PDB file of C-alpha atoms in Angstrom:
ATOM      1  CA  MET A 106      63.802 129.153 118.206  1.00  0.00           C
ATOM      2  CA  SER A 107      64.063 126.105 116.001  1.00  0.00           C
ATOM      3  CA  GLU A 108      67.192 124.017 115.761  1.00  0.00           C
ATOM      4  CA  GLU A 109      69.142 123.387 112.553  1.00  0.00           C
ATOM      5  CA  PRO A 110      70.484 119.896 111.671  1.00  0.00           C
ATOM      6  CA  ASP A 111      74.002 120.956 112.712  1.00  0.00           C
ATOM      7  CA  GLY A 112      72.788 121.804 116.232  1.00  0.00           C
ATOM      8  CA  THR A 113      72.750 125.582 115.817  1.00  0.00           C
ATOM      9  CA  ARG A 114      69.671 127.638 116.561  1.00  0.00           C
ATOM     10  CA  ARG A 115      68.358 129.800 113.750  1.00  0.00           C
ATOM     11  CA  GLY A 116      69.517 133.349 114.171  1.00  0.00           C
ATOM     12  CA  THR A 117      71.919 132.640 117.052  1.00  0.00           C
ATOM     13  CA  ALA A 118      75.081 131.388 115.369  1.00  0.00           C
ATOM     14  CA  THR A 119      76.652 131.893 111.999  1.00  0.00           C
ATOM     15  CA  ALA A 120      78.085 128.967 110.063  1.00  0.00           C
ATOM     16  CA  GLU A 121      81.522 130.522 110.600  1.00  0.00           C
ATOM     17  CA  SER A 122      81.133 130.500 114.391  1.00  0.00           C
ATOM     18  CA  VAL A 123      79.924 126.876 114.361  1.00  0.00           C
ATOM     19  CA  VAL A 124      82.961 125.847 112.265  1.00  0.00           C
ATOM     20  CA  LEU A 125      85.260 127.759 114.616  1.00  0.00           C
ATOM     21  CA  ASN A 126      83.697 125.858 117.532  1.00  0.00           C
ATOM     22  CA  ALA A 127      84.398 122.570 115.713  1.00  0.00           C
ATOM     23  CA  ASN A 128      87.988 123.732 115.206  1.00  0.00           C
ATOM     24  CA  THR A 129      88.274 124.515 118.920  1.00  0.00           C
ATOM     25  CA  ALA A 130      86.919 121.037 119.739  1.00  0.00           C
ATOM     26  CA  PHE A 131      89.790 119.522 117.709  1.00  0.00           C
ATOM     27  CA  TYR A 132      92.450 121.412 119.656  1.00  0.00           C
ATOM     28  CA  ASN A 133      90.675 120.742 122.977  1.00  0.00           C
ATOM     29  CA  ALA A 134      90.709 117.000 122.228  1.00  0.00           C
ATOM     30  CA  PHE A 135      94.390 117.228 121.289  1.00  0.00           C
ATOM     31  CA  GLU A 136      95.293 119.093 124.491  1.00  0.00           C
ATOM     32  CA  ALA A 137      93.258 116.670 126.612  1.00  0.00           C
ATOM     33  CA  GLY A 138      94.892 113.650 124.983  1.00  0.00           C
ATOM     34  CA  ASP A 139      91.416 112.129 124.800  1.00  0.00           C
ATOM     35  CA  LEU A 140      90.986 109.572 122.019  1.00  0.00           C
ATOM     36  CA  ASP A 141      87.174 109.486 122.377  1.00  0.00           C
ATOM     37  CA  LEU A 142      86.949 113.269 121.993  1.00  0.00           C
ATOM     38  CA  MET A 143      89.336 113.153 119.038  1.00  0.00           C
ATOM     39  CA  ALA A 144      87.345 110.368 117.372  1.00  0.00           C
ATOM     40  CA  ALA A 145      84.160 112.432 117.728  1.00  0.00           C
ATOM     41  CA  VAL A 146      85.757 115.400 115.937  1.00  0.00           C
ATOM     42  CA  TRP A 147      86.741 113.517 112.776  1.00  0.00           C
ATOM     43  CA  LEU A 148      84.664 112.545 109.765  1.00  0.00           C
ATOM     44  CA  PRO A 149      85.130 108.784 109.331  1.00  0.00           C
ATOM     45  CA  GLU A 150      84.152 108.677 105.629  1.00  0.00           C
ATOM     46  CA  PRO A 151      85.232 109.516 102.995  1.00  0.00           C
ATOM     47  CA  ASP A 152      88.772 108.796 104.110  1.00  0.00           C
ATOM     48  CA  PRO A 153      90.085 111.613 106.271  1.00  0.00           C
ATOM     49  CA  VAL A 154      93.702 112.794 105.999  1.00  0.00           C
ATOM     50  CA  CYS A 155      96.009 114.051 108.746  1.00  0.00           C
ATOM     51  CA  ILE A 156      99.465 115.526 108.140  1.00  0.00           C
ATOM     52  CA  HIS A 157     101.550 116.547 111.129  1.00  0.00           C
ATOM     53  CA  PRO A 158     104.609 118.788 110.651  1.00  0.00           C
ATOM     54  CA  GLY A 159     107.495 116.881 109.106  1.00  0.00           C
ATOM     55  CA  ASN A 160     105.588 113.594 108.855  1.00  0.00           C
ATOM     56  CA  ALA A 161     103.960 111.555 106.116  1.00  0.00           C
ATOM     57  CA  ALA A 162     100.240 111.800 105.528  1.00  0.00           C
ATOM     58  CA  ILE A 163      97.984 109.447 107.453  1.00  0.00           C
ATOM     59  CA  TYR A 164      95.048 108.256 105.367  1.00  0.00           C
ATOM     60  CA  GLY A 165      91.888 106.632 106.694  1.00  0.00           C
ATOM     61  CA  TYR A 166      90.025 106.772 109.967  1.00  0.00           C
ATOM     62  CA  PRO A 167      91.365 103.564 111.612  1.00  0.00           C
ATOM     63  CA  GLU A 168      94.992 104.426 110.781  1.00  0.00           C
ATOM     64  CA  MET A 169      94.527 107.964 112.026  1.00  0.00           C
ATOM     65  CA  MET A 170      92.985 106.869 115.327  1.00  0.00           C
ATOM     66  CA  ARG A 171      95.961 104.525 115.891  1.00  0.00           C
ATOM     67  CA  ALA A 172      98.313 107.449 115.201  1.00  0.00           C
ATOM     68  CA  TRP A 173      96.434 109.689 117.644  1.00  0.00           C
ATOM     69  CA  ALA A 174      96.644 106.961 120.307  1.00  0.00           C
ATOM     70  CA  MET A 175     100.435 106.866 119.843  1.00  0.00           C
ATOM     71  CA  ILE A 176     100.715 110.650 119.965  1.00  0.00           C
ATOM     72  CA  PHE A 177      98.644 110.807 123.157  1.00  0.00           C
ATOM     73  CA  ALA A 178     100.680 108.011 124.765  1.00  0.00           C
ATOM     74  CA  ASN A 179     103.916 109.896 124.080  1.00  0.00           C
ATOM     75  CA  THR A 180     102.880 113.486 124.797  1.00  0.00           C
ATOM     76  CA  PRO A 181     102.565 114.203 128.519  1.00  0.00           C
ATOM     77  CA  TYR A 182     101.586 117.842 127.916  1.00  0.00           C
ATOM     78  CA  ILE A 183     100.642 119.969 124.928  1.00  0.00           C
ATOM     79  CA  GLN A 184      98.946 123.340 124.692  1.00  0.00           C
ATOM     80  CA  PHE A 185      97.974 125.351 121.625  1.00  0.00           C
ATOM     81  CA  PHE A 186      97.703 129.116 121.343  1.00  0.00           C
ATOM     82  CA  LEU A 187      96.043 129.809 118.008  1.00  0.00           C
ATOM     83  CA  THR A 188      96.692 133.064 116.181  1.00  0.00           C
ATOM     84  CA  ASP A 189      95.916 134.410 112.708  1.00  0.00           C
ATOM     85  CA  VAL A 190      92.671 132.393 112.663  1.00  0.00           C
ATOM     86  CA  GLN A 191      90.662 132.695 109.438  1.00  0.00           C
ATOM     87  CA  VAL A 192      87.513 130.767 108.478  1.00  0.00           C
ATOM     88  CA  ARG A 193      85.737 130.235 105.173  1.00  0.00           C
ATOM     89  CA  VAL A 194      82.454 128.387 104.708  1.00  0.00           C
ATOM     90  CA  ASP A 195      81.161 127.313 101.294  1.00  0.00           C
ATOM     91  CA  GLU A 196      77.924 125.329 101.608  1.00  0.00           C
ATOM     92  CA  ASP A 197      78.866 121.955 103.171  1.00  0.00           C
ATOM     93  CA  VAL A 198      82.666 122.420 103.182  1.00  0.00           C
ATOM     94  CA  ALA A 199      84.646 124.860 105.304  1.00  0.00           C
ATOM     95  CA  TYR A 200      88.234 125.486 106.238  1.00  0.00           C
ATOM     96  CA  VAL A 201      90.076 127.179 109.056  1.00  0.00           C
ATOM     97  CA  THR A 202      93.640 128.401 108.687  1.00  0.00           C
ATOM     98  CA  CYS A 203      95.652 129.371 111.734  1.00  0.00           C
ATOM     99  CA  THR A 204      99.063 129.560 113.302  1.00  0.00           C
ATOM    100  CA  GLU A 205      99.551 126.897 115.974  1.00  0.00           C
ATOM    101  CA  ASN A 206     101.819 128.251 118.697  1.00  0.00           C
ATOM    102  CA  VAL A 207     102.635 125.102 120.642  1.00  0.00           C
ATOM    103  CA  LEU A 208     104.001 124.467 124.125  1.00  0.00           C
ATOM    104  CA  SER A 209     104.740 120.821 124.916  1.00  0.00           C
ATOM    105  CA  SER A 210     106.716 118.427 127.059  1.00  0.00           C
ATOM    106  CA  GLY A 211     107.879 114.941 126.265  1.00  0.00           C
ATOM    107  CA  GLU A 212     110.221 113.682 123.565  1.00  0.00           C
ATOM    108  CA  GLY A 213     112.332 116.534 122.194  1.00  0.00           C
ATOM    109  CA  ALA A 214     111.741 118.822 125.161  1.00  0.00           C
ATOM    110  CA  PRO A 215     114.515 119.712 127.585  1.00  0.00           C
ATOM    111  CA  GLU A 216     114.598 117.501 130.671  1.00  0.00           C
ATOM    112  CA  GLU A 217     111.997 118.754 133.163  1.00  0.00           C
ATOM    113  CA  GLY A 218     111.056 121.503 130.742  1.00  0.00           C
ATOM    114  CA  PHE A 219     108.950 122.481 127.816  1.00  0.00           C
ATOM    115  CA  ALA A 220     109.571 122.922 124.119  1.00  0.00           C
ATOM    116  CA  GLY A 221     107.880 125.492 121.940  1.00  0.00           C
ATOM    117  CA  GLY A 222     107.160 125.538 118.265  1.00  0.00           C
ATOM    118  CA  LYS A 223     105.028 127.002 115.563  1.00  0.00           C
ATOM    119  CA  ALA A 224     103.136 125.518 112.641  1.00  0.00           C
ATOM    120  CA  LEU A 225     100.729 126.802 110.044  1.00  0.00           C
ATOM    121  CA  ALA A 226      97.608 124.661 109.891  1.00  0.00           C
ATOM    122  CA  THR A 227      94.696 124.157 107.552  1.00  0.00           C
ATOM    123  CA  ASN A 228      91.695 122.281 108.940  1.00  0.00           C
ATOM    124  CA  VAL A 229      89.024 121.298 106.423  1.00  0.00           C
ATOM    125  CA  PHE A 230      85.535 120.451 107.691  1.00  0.00           C
ATOM    126  CA  ARG A 231      82.489 118.864 106.064  1.00  0.00           C
ATOM    127  CA  LYS A 232      78.946 119.463 107.217  1.00  0.00           C
ATOM    128  CA  THR A 233      77.093 116.288 108.184  1.00  0.00           C
ATOM    129  CA  THR A 234      73.746 115.513 109.771  1.00  0.00           C
ATOM    130  CA  SER A 235      75.578 115.489 113.119  1.00  0.00           C
ATOM    131  CA  GLY A 236      77.350 118.818 112.565  1.00  0.00           C
ATOM    132  CA  TRP A 237      80.689 119.938 111.157  1.00  0.00           C
ATOM    133  CA  ARG A 238      83.342 117.201 111.231  1.00  0.00           C
ATOM    134  CA  LEU A 239      87.067 117.500 110.572  1.00  0.00           C
ATOM    135  CA  TRP A 240      88.038 115.902 107.255  1.00  0.00           C
ATOM    136  CA  ILE A 241      91.607 117.106 106.654  1.00  0.00           C
ATOM    137  CA  HIS A 242      94.241 118.480 109.040  1.00  0.00           C
ATOM    138  CA  HIS A 243      97.520 119.666 107.543  1.00  0.00           C
ATOM    139  CA  ALA A 244     100.136 121.423 109.649  1.00  0.00           C
ATOM    140  CA  SER A 245     103.497 122.622 108.334  1.00  0.00           C
ATOM    141  CA  PRO A 246     106.401 123.846 110.434  1.00  0.00           C
ATOM    142  CA  VAL A 247     107.263 127.535 110.264  1.00  0.00           C
ATOM    143  CA  LEU A 248     110.788 128.499 109.340  1.00  0.00           C
ATOM    144  CA  SER A 249     112.293 130.762 111.974  1.00  0.00           C
ATOM    145  CA  SER A 250     114.229 133.856 111.025  1.00  0.00           C
ATOM    146  CA  GLY A 251     117.392 131.800 111.556  1.00  0.00           C
ATOM    147  CA  GLY A 252     116.471 129.471 108.705  1.00  0.00           C
ATOM    148  CA  ARG A 253     115.876 126.322 110.760  1.00  0.00           C
ATOM    149  CA  GLN A 254     112.511 124.693 111.108  1.00  0.00           C
ATOM    150  CA  GLU A 255     110.528 125.113 114.281  1.00  0.00           C
ATOM    151  CA  GLU A 256     108.746 121.922 115.280  1.00  0.00           C
ATOM    152  CA  ALA A 257     105.190 121.670 116.511  1.00  0.00           C
ATOM    153  CA  GLU A 258     102.700 118.942 117.448  1.00  0.00           C
TER     154      GLU A 258
END
C-alpha cells in the first residue's frame, strides 16, 4: 500500500483515527512530562494557543514551550482518562472535544495523595506535510453539582 503525506497508508486509517492518534500523543506527552514529545505535537506556526483551566491564554510557540516546561517541573504525576471523545475533520483542520478526567499529585493535592478534577477540552489540529499537529488547546473546568469549580491540569 502507498503512504499518504500524513503517514497513513491508503485504506488502513481514516482521517478521524489519525487525528485521534494525534490527540492521544498530546495527552501521552503531558502524562510523560516530556518537553520534546510535547514540542513535537504542536504546530509552531501560525501562532498556536493554549488555554489551561482558569488561566490566561498562552500565545506563540516559544511562550507555550516555556509554560509546558514550568508545568512539567511542578507536576510530579498526572494522568488523564478521556471520556465523551468526539472528532470532526474538515479538509486540513480538525478538532477533538473530550472530557478530561484528571488524577494528579503536586501543588493543590493533599499531602502524600492525589487530587482529581474534570475539564472539558477542545483540541484543534491542522494537517501539515508532517502529519496532524495541535494548533489550539482550550480546557475549561467543569462545575460540579455543588456549584464549585473542579480543577484540572
